[in-house]
Short mmCIF file of C-alpha atoms in Angstrom, two decimals:
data_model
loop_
_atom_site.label_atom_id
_atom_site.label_comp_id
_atom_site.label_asym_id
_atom_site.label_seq_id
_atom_site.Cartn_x
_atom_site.Cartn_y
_atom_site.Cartn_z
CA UNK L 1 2.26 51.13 -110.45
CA UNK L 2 -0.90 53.12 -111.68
CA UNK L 3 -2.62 49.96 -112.96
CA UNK L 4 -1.85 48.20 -109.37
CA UNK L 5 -3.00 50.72 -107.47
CA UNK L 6 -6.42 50.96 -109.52
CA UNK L 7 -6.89 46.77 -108.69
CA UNK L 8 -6.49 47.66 -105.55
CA UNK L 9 -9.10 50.15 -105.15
CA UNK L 10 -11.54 48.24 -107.66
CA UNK L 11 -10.76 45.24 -105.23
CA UNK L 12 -11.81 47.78 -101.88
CA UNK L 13 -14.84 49.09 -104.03
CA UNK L 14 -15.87 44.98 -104.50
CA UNK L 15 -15.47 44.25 -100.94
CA UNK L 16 -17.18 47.19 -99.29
CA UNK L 17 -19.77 46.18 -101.25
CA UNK L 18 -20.27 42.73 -99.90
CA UNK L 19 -17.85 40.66 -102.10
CA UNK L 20 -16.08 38.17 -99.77
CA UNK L 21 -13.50 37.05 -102.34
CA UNK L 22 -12.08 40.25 -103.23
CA UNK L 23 -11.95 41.02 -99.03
CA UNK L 24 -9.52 37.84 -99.08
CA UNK L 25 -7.75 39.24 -101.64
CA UNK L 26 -7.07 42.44 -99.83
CA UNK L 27 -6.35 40.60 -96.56
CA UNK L 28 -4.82 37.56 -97.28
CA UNK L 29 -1.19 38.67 -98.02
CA UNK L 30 -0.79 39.78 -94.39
CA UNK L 31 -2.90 36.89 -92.78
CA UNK L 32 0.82 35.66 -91.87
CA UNK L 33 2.44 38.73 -90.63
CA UNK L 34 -0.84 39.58 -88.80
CA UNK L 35 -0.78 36.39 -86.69
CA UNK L 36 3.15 36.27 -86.35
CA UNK L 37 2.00 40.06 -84.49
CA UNK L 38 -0.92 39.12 -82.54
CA UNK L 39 1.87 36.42 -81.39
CA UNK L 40 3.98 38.61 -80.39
CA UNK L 41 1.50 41.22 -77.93
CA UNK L 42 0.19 37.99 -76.51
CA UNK L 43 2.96 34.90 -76.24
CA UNK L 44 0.64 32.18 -77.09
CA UNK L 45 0.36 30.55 -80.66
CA UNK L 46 -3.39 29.60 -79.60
CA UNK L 47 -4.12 33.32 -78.53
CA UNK L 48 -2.48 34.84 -81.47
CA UNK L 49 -4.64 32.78 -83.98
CA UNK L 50 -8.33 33.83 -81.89
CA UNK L 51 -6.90 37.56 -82.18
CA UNK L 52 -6.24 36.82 -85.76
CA UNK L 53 -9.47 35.84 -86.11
CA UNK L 54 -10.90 38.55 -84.71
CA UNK L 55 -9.34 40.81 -86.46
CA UNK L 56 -10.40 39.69 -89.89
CA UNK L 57 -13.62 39.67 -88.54
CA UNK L 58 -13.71 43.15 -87.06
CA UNK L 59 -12.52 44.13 -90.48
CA UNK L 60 -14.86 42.81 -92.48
CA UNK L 61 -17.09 44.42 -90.07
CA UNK L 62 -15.77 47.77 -90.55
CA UNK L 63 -14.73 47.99 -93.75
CA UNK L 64 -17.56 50.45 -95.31
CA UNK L 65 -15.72 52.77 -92.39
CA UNK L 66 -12.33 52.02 -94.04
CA UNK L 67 -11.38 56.08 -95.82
CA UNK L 68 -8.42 54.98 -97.31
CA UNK L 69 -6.44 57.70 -95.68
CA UNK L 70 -4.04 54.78 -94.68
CA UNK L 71 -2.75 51.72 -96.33
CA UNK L 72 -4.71 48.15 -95.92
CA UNK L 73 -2.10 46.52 -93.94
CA UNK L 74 -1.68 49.98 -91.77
CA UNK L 75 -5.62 49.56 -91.20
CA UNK L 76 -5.03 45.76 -90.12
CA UNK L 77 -2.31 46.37 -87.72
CA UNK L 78 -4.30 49.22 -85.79
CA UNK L 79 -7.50 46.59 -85.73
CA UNK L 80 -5.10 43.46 -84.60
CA UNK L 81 -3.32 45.35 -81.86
CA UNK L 82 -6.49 47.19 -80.32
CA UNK L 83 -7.77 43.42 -80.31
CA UNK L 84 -4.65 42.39 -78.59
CA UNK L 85 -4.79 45.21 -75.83
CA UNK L 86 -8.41 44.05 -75.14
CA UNK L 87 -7.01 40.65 -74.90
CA UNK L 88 -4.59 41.89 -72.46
CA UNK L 89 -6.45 43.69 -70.02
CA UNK L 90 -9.48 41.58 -70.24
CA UNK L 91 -6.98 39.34 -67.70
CA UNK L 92 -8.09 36.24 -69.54
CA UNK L 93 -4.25 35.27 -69.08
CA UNK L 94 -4.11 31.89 -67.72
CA UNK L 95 -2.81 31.36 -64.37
CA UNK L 96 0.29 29.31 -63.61
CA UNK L 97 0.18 25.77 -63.31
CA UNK L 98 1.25 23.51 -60.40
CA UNK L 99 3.38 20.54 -61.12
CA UNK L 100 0.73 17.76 -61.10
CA UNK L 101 3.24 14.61 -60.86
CA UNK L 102 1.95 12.76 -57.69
CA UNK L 103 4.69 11.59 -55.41
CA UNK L 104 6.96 12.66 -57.53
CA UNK L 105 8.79 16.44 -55.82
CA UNK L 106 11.16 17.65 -58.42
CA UNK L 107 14.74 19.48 -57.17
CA UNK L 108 14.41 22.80 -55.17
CA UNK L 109 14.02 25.18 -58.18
CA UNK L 110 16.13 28.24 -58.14
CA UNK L 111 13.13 30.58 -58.74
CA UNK L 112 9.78 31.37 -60.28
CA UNK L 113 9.00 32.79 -63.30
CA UNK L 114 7.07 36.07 -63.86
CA UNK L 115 5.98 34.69 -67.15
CA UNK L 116 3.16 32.31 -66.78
CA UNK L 117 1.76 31.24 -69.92
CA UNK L 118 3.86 31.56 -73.07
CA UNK L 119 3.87 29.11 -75.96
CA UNK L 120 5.90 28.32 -79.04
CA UNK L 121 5.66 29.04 -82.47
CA UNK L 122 5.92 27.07 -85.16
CA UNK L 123 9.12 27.33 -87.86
CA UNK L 124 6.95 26.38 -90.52
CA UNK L 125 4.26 29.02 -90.56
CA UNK L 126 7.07 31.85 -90.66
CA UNK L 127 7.75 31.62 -94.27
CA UNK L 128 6.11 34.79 -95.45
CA UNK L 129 5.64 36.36 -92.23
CA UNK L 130 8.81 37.88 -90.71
CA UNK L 131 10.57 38.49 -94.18
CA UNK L 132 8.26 41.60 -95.22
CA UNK L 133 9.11 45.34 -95.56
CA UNK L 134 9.83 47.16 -92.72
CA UNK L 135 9.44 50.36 -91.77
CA UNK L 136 12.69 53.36 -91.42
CA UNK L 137 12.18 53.22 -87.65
CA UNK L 138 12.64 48.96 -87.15
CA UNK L 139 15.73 48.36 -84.89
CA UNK L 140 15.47 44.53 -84.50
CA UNK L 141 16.51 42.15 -86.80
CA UNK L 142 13.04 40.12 -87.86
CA UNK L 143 14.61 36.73 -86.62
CA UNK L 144 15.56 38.35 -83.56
CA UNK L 145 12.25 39.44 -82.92
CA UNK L 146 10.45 35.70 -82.83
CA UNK L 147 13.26 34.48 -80.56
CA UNK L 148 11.69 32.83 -77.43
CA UNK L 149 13.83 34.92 -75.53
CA UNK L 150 12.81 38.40 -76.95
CA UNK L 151 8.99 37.20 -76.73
CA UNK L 152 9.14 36.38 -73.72
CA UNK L 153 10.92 39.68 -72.51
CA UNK L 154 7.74 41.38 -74.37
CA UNK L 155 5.25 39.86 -71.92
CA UNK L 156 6.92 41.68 -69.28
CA UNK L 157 5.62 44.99 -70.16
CA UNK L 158 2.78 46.90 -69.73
CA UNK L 159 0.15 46.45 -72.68
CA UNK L 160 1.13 49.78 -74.12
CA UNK L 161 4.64 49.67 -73.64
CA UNK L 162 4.26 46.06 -75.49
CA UNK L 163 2.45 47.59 -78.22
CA UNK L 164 4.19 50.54 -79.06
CA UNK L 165 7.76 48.83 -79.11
CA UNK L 166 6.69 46.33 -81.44
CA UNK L 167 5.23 48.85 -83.97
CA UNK L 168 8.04 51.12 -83.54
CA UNK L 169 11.18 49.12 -83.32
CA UNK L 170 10.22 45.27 -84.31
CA UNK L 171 8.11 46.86 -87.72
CA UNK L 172 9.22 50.30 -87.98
CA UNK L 173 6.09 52.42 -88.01
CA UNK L 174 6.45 55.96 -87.55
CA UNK L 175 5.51 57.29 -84.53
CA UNK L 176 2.37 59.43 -85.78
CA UNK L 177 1.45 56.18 -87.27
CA UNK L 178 1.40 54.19 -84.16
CA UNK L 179 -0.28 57.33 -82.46
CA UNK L 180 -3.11 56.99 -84.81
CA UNK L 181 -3.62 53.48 -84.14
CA UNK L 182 -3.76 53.61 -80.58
CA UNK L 183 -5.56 56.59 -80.66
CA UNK L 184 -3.44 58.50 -78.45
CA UNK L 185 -0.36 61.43 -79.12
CA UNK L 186 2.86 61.06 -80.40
CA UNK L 187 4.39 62.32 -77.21
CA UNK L 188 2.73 59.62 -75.58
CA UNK L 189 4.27 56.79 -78.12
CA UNK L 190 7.82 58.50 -77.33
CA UNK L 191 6.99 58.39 -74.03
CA UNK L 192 6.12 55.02 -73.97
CA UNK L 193 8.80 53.91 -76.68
CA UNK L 194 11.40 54.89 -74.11
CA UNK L 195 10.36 53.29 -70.98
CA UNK L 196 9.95 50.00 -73.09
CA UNK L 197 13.30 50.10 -74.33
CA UNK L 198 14.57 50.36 -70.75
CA UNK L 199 12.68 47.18 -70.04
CA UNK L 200 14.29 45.64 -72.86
CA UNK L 201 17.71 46.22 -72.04
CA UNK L 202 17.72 45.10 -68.47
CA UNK L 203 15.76 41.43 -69.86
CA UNK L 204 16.61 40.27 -72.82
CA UNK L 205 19.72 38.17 -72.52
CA UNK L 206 22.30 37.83 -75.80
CA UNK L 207 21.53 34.85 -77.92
CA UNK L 208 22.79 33.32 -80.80
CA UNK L 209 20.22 32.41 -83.60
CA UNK L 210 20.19 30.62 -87.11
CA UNK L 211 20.75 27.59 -88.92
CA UNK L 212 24.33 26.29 -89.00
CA UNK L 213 26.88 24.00 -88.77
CA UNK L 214 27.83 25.07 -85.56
CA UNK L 215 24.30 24.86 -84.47
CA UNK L 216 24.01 21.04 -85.82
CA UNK L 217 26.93 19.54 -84.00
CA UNK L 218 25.65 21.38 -80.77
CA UNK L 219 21.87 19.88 -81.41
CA UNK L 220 23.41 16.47 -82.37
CA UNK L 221 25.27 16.17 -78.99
CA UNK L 222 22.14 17.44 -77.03
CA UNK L 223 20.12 14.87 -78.53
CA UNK L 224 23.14 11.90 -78.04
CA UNK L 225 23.40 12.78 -74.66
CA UNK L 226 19.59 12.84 -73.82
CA UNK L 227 18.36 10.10 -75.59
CA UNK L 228 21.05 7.76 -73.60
CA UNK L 229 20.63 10.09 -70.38
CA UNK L 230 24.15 10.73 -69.97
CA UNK L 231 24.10 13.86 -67.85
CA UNK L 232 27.86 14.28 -68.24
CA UNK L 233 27.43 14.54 -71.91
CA UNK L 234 24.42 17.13 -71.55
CA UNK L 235 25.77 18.94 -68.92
CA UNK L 236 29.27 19.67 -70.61
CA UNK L 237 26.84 21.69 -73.53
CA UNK L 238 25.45 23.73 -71.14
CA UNK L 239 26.79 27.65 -70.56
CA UNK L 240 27.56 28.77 -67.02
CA UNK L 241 24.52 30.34 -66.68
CA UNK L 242 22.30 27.99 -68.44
CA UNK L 243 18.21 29.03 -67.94
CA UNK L 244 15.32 26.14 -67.75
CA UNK L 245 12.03 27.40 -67.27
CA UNK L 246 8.72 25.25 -68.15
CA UNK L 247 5.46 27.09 -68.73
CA UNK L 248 3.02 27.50 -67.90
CA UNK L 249 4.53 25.81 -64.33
CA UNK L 250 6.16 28.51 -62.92
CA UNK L 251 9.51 26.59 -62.18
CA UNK L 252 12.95 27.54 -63.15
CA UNK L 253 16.47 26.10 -62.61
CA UNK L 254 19.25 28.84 -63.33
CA UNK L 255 22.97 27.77 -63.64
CA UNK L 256 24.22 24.57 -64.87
CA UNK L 257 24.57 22.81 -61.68
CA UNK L 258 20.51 23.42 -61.08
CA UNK L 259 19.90 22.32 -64.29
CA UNK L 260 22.00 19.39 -63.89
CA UNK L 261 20.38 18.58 -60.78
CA UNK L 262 16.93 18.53 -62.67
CA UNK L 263 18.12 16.84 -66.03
CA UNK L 264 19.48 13.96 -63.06
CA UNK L 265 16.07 14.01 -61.62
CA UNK L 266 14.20 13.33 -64.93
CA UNK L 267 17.07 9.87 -65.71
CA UNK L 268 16.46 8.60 -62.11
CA UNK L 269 13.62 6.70 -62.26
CA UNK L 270 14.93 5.33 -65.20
CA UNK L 271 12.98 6.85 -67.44
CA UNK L 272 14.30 7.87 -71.57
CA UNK L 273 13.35 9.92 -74.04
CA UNK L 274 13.60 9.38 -77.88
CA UNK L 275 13.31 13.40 -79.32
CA UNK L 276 11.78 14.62 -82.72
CA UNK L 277 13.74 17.48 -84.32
CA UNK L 278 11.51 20.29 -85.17
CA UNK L 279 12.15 24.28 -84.92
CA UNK L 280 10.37 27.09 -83.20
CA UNK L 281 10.59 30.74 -83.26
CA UNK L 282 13.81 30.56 -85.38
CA UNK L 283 15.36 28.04 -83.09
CA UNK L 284 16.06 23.69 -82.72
CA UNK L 285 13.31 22.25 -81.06
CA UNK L 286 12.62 19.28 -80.15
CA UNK L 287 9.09 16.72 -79.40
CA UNK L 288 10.15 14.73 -76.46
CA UNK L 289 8.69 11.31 -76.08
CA UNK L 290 9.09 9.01 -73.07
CA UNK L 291 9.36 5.37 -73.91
CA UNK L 292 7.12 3.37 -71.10
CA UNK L 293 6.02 -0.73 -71.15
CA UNK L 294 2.65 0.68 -73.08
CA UNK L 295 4.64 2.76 -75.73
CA UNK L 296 6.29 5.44 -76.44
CA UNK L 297 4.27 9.08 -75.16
CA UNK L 298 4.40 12.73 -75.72
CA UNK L 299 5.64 14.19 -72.94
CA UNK L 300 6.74 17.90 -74.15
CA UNK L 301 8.74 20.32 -76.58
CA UNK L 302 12.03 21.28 -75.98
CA UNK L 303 13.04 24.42 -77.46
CA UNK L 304 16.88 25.35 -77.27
CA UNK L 305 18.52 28.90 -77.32
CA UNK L 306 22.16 29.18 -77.95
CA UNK L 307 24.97 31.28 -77.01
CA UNK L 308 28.39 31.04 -78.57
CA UNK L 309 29.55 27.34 -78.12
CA UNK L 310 27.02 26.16 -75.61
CA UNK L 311 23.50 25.83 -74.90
CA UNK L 312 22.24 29.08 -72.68
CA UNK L 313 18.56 28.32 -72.31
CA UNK L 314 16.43 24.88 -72.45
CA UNK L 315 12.01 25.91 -72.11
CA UNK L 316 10.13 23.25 -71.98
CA UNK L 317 6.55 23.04 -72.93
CA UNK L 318 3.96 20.88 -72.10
CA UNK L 319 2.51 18.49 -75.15
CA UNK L 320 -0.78 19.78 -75.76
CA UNK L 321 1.59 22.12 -78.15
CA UNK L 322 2.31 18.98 -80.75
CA UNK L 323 -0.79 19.71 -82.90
CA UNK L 324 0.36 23.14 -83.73
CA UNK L 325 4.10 21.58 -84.92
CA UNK L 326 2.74 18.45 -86.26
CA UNK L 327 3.97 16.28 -83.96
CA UNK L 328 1.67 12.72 -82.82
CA UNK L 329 1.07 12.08 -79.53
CA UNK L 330 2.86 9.00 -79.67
CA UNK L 331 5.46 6.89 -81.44
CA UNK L 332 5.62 3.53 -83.09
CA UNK L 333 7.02 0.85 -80.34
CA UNK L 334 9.57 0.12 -82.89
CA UNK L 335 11.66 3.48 -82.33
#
């Protein structure tokens, strides 16, 4: 442990000093974890990764002011989540979209969502980044806390709030920790610890999560049933209170009826859909292509959330999300 802790401080002495490689070596093992929390504060994959960026810059920035007093990965947290709250209040958020089919009206929507812009997150970049240490204080289960559901109940709050329940509860800093990096008290992180957890508790809906057997056969049907547009099919999958929501247009269709109505409205024309399995933020996900006389086209990402035996939520993004998962644009005509 001696000997570890002396490369680590020979490594801090080399980078305050200018040397760039030892800096990556001091930074890189929580570039993942870093950007998995800037995702978190700000809902966006995009955003997350120009906060990330930030950060490391910041830090390289700072580092001769670095005292050691806490640990590396303490010091990155305090810089990403100060970078975060500017991000926040700077009200760069972008504003929600209109649906921009011409003479096309979609079904009466049941109501509008408070949460304009929100993206997904890629499966494949959270190896590494949720399965660290956590703190005594974490009260959420790290898959829980990438959820599209739980995110999404995050954007809700006030910056703060939003800060300070993620350091607390989702990582499991203590509170005099999270009072240093927000340069504030620790009666105001209780305070503000408290009033987030209230917020949580009336949003955040119960969701199933993981990769299973149960999970396949559900995914299997959904994609049986939408590929041949058999609303029957898709509709019997769907929970009582089934949510669809689509940001960043504002949209949503609660109850399986209203989603039924809008599934029906995307088969009339006569349009289908071949999907690409994929996952994001712990959960089946899907690229959804329409097939058309000129090809077969992106036209969004389905992500799933599921509760017991059914499917309870169905958010739809739009396609400019592919790159980040992988995904083309379009298919071969053969498919």
């Amino acid at each position: 442990m001696a000997g570890v802790e002396l490369a680590r401080t020979d490594l801090m002495s080399r980078a305050q000093a200018g040397d760039g490689e030892a800096f990556r070596a001091l930074t890189e093992p929580h570039r993942r974890e870093l950007q998995v929390h800037c995702y978190r504060m700000l809902g966006s994959f995009q955003d997350a990764e120009d906060a990330l960026q930030d950060t490391m810059l910041a830090a390289w920035r700072g580092l001769e002011r670095f005292d050691g007093r806490a640990s590396v990965r303490s010091w990155l947290y305090r810089i990403a989540t100060n970078r975060c709250l500017d991000a926040l209040r700077a009200a760069r958020r972008r504003p929600a979209k209109a649906w921009d089919i011409p003479g096309i009206e979609p079904p009466q929507p049941t109501g509008l969502g408070e949460v304009h812009w929100l993206e997904p997150y890629p499966d494949v970049l959270l190896d590494g980044a949720i399965n660290v240490p956590l703190g005594p204080e974490a009260r959420y289960e790290q898959t829980e806390s990438i959820s599209l559901a739980f995110v999404t109940a995050l954007q809700i709050l006030p910056p703060r709030q939003l800060a300070v329940l993620i350091l607390r509860d989702v990582l499991g800093f203590h509170a005099n920790e999270v009072a240093d990096m927000l340069d504030t008290t620790v009666e105001s992180v209780k305070s503000a610890l408290k009033r987030a957890r209230a917020g949580m508790r009336r949003r955040l809906p119960v969701t199933t999560a993981g990769d299973s057997p149960a999970e396949d056969a559900i995914v299997a049907k959904f994609v049986r049933a939408y590929e041949s547009a058999d609303i029957d099919a898709l509709v019997a999958l769907l929970t009582d209170d089934v949510f669809m929501s689509m940001p960043p247009i504002p949209l949503e269709y609660r109850g399986r009826e209203s989603v039924a109505r809008f599934c029906a409205f995307v088969f009339g024309p006569g349009y289908r859909f071949a999907l690409v399995p994929t996952r994001a933020n712990g959960q089946p996900a899907f690229g959804v292509y329409r097939r058309t006389p000129t090809g077969i086209h992106g036209a969004g990402l389905f992500v799933l959330t599921l509760a017991g035996n059914g499917i309870s939520a169905i958010t739809r993004f739009e396609n400019t999300v592919f790159p980040a998962f992988g995904l083309p644009q379009s298919l071969p005509s053969a498919l």
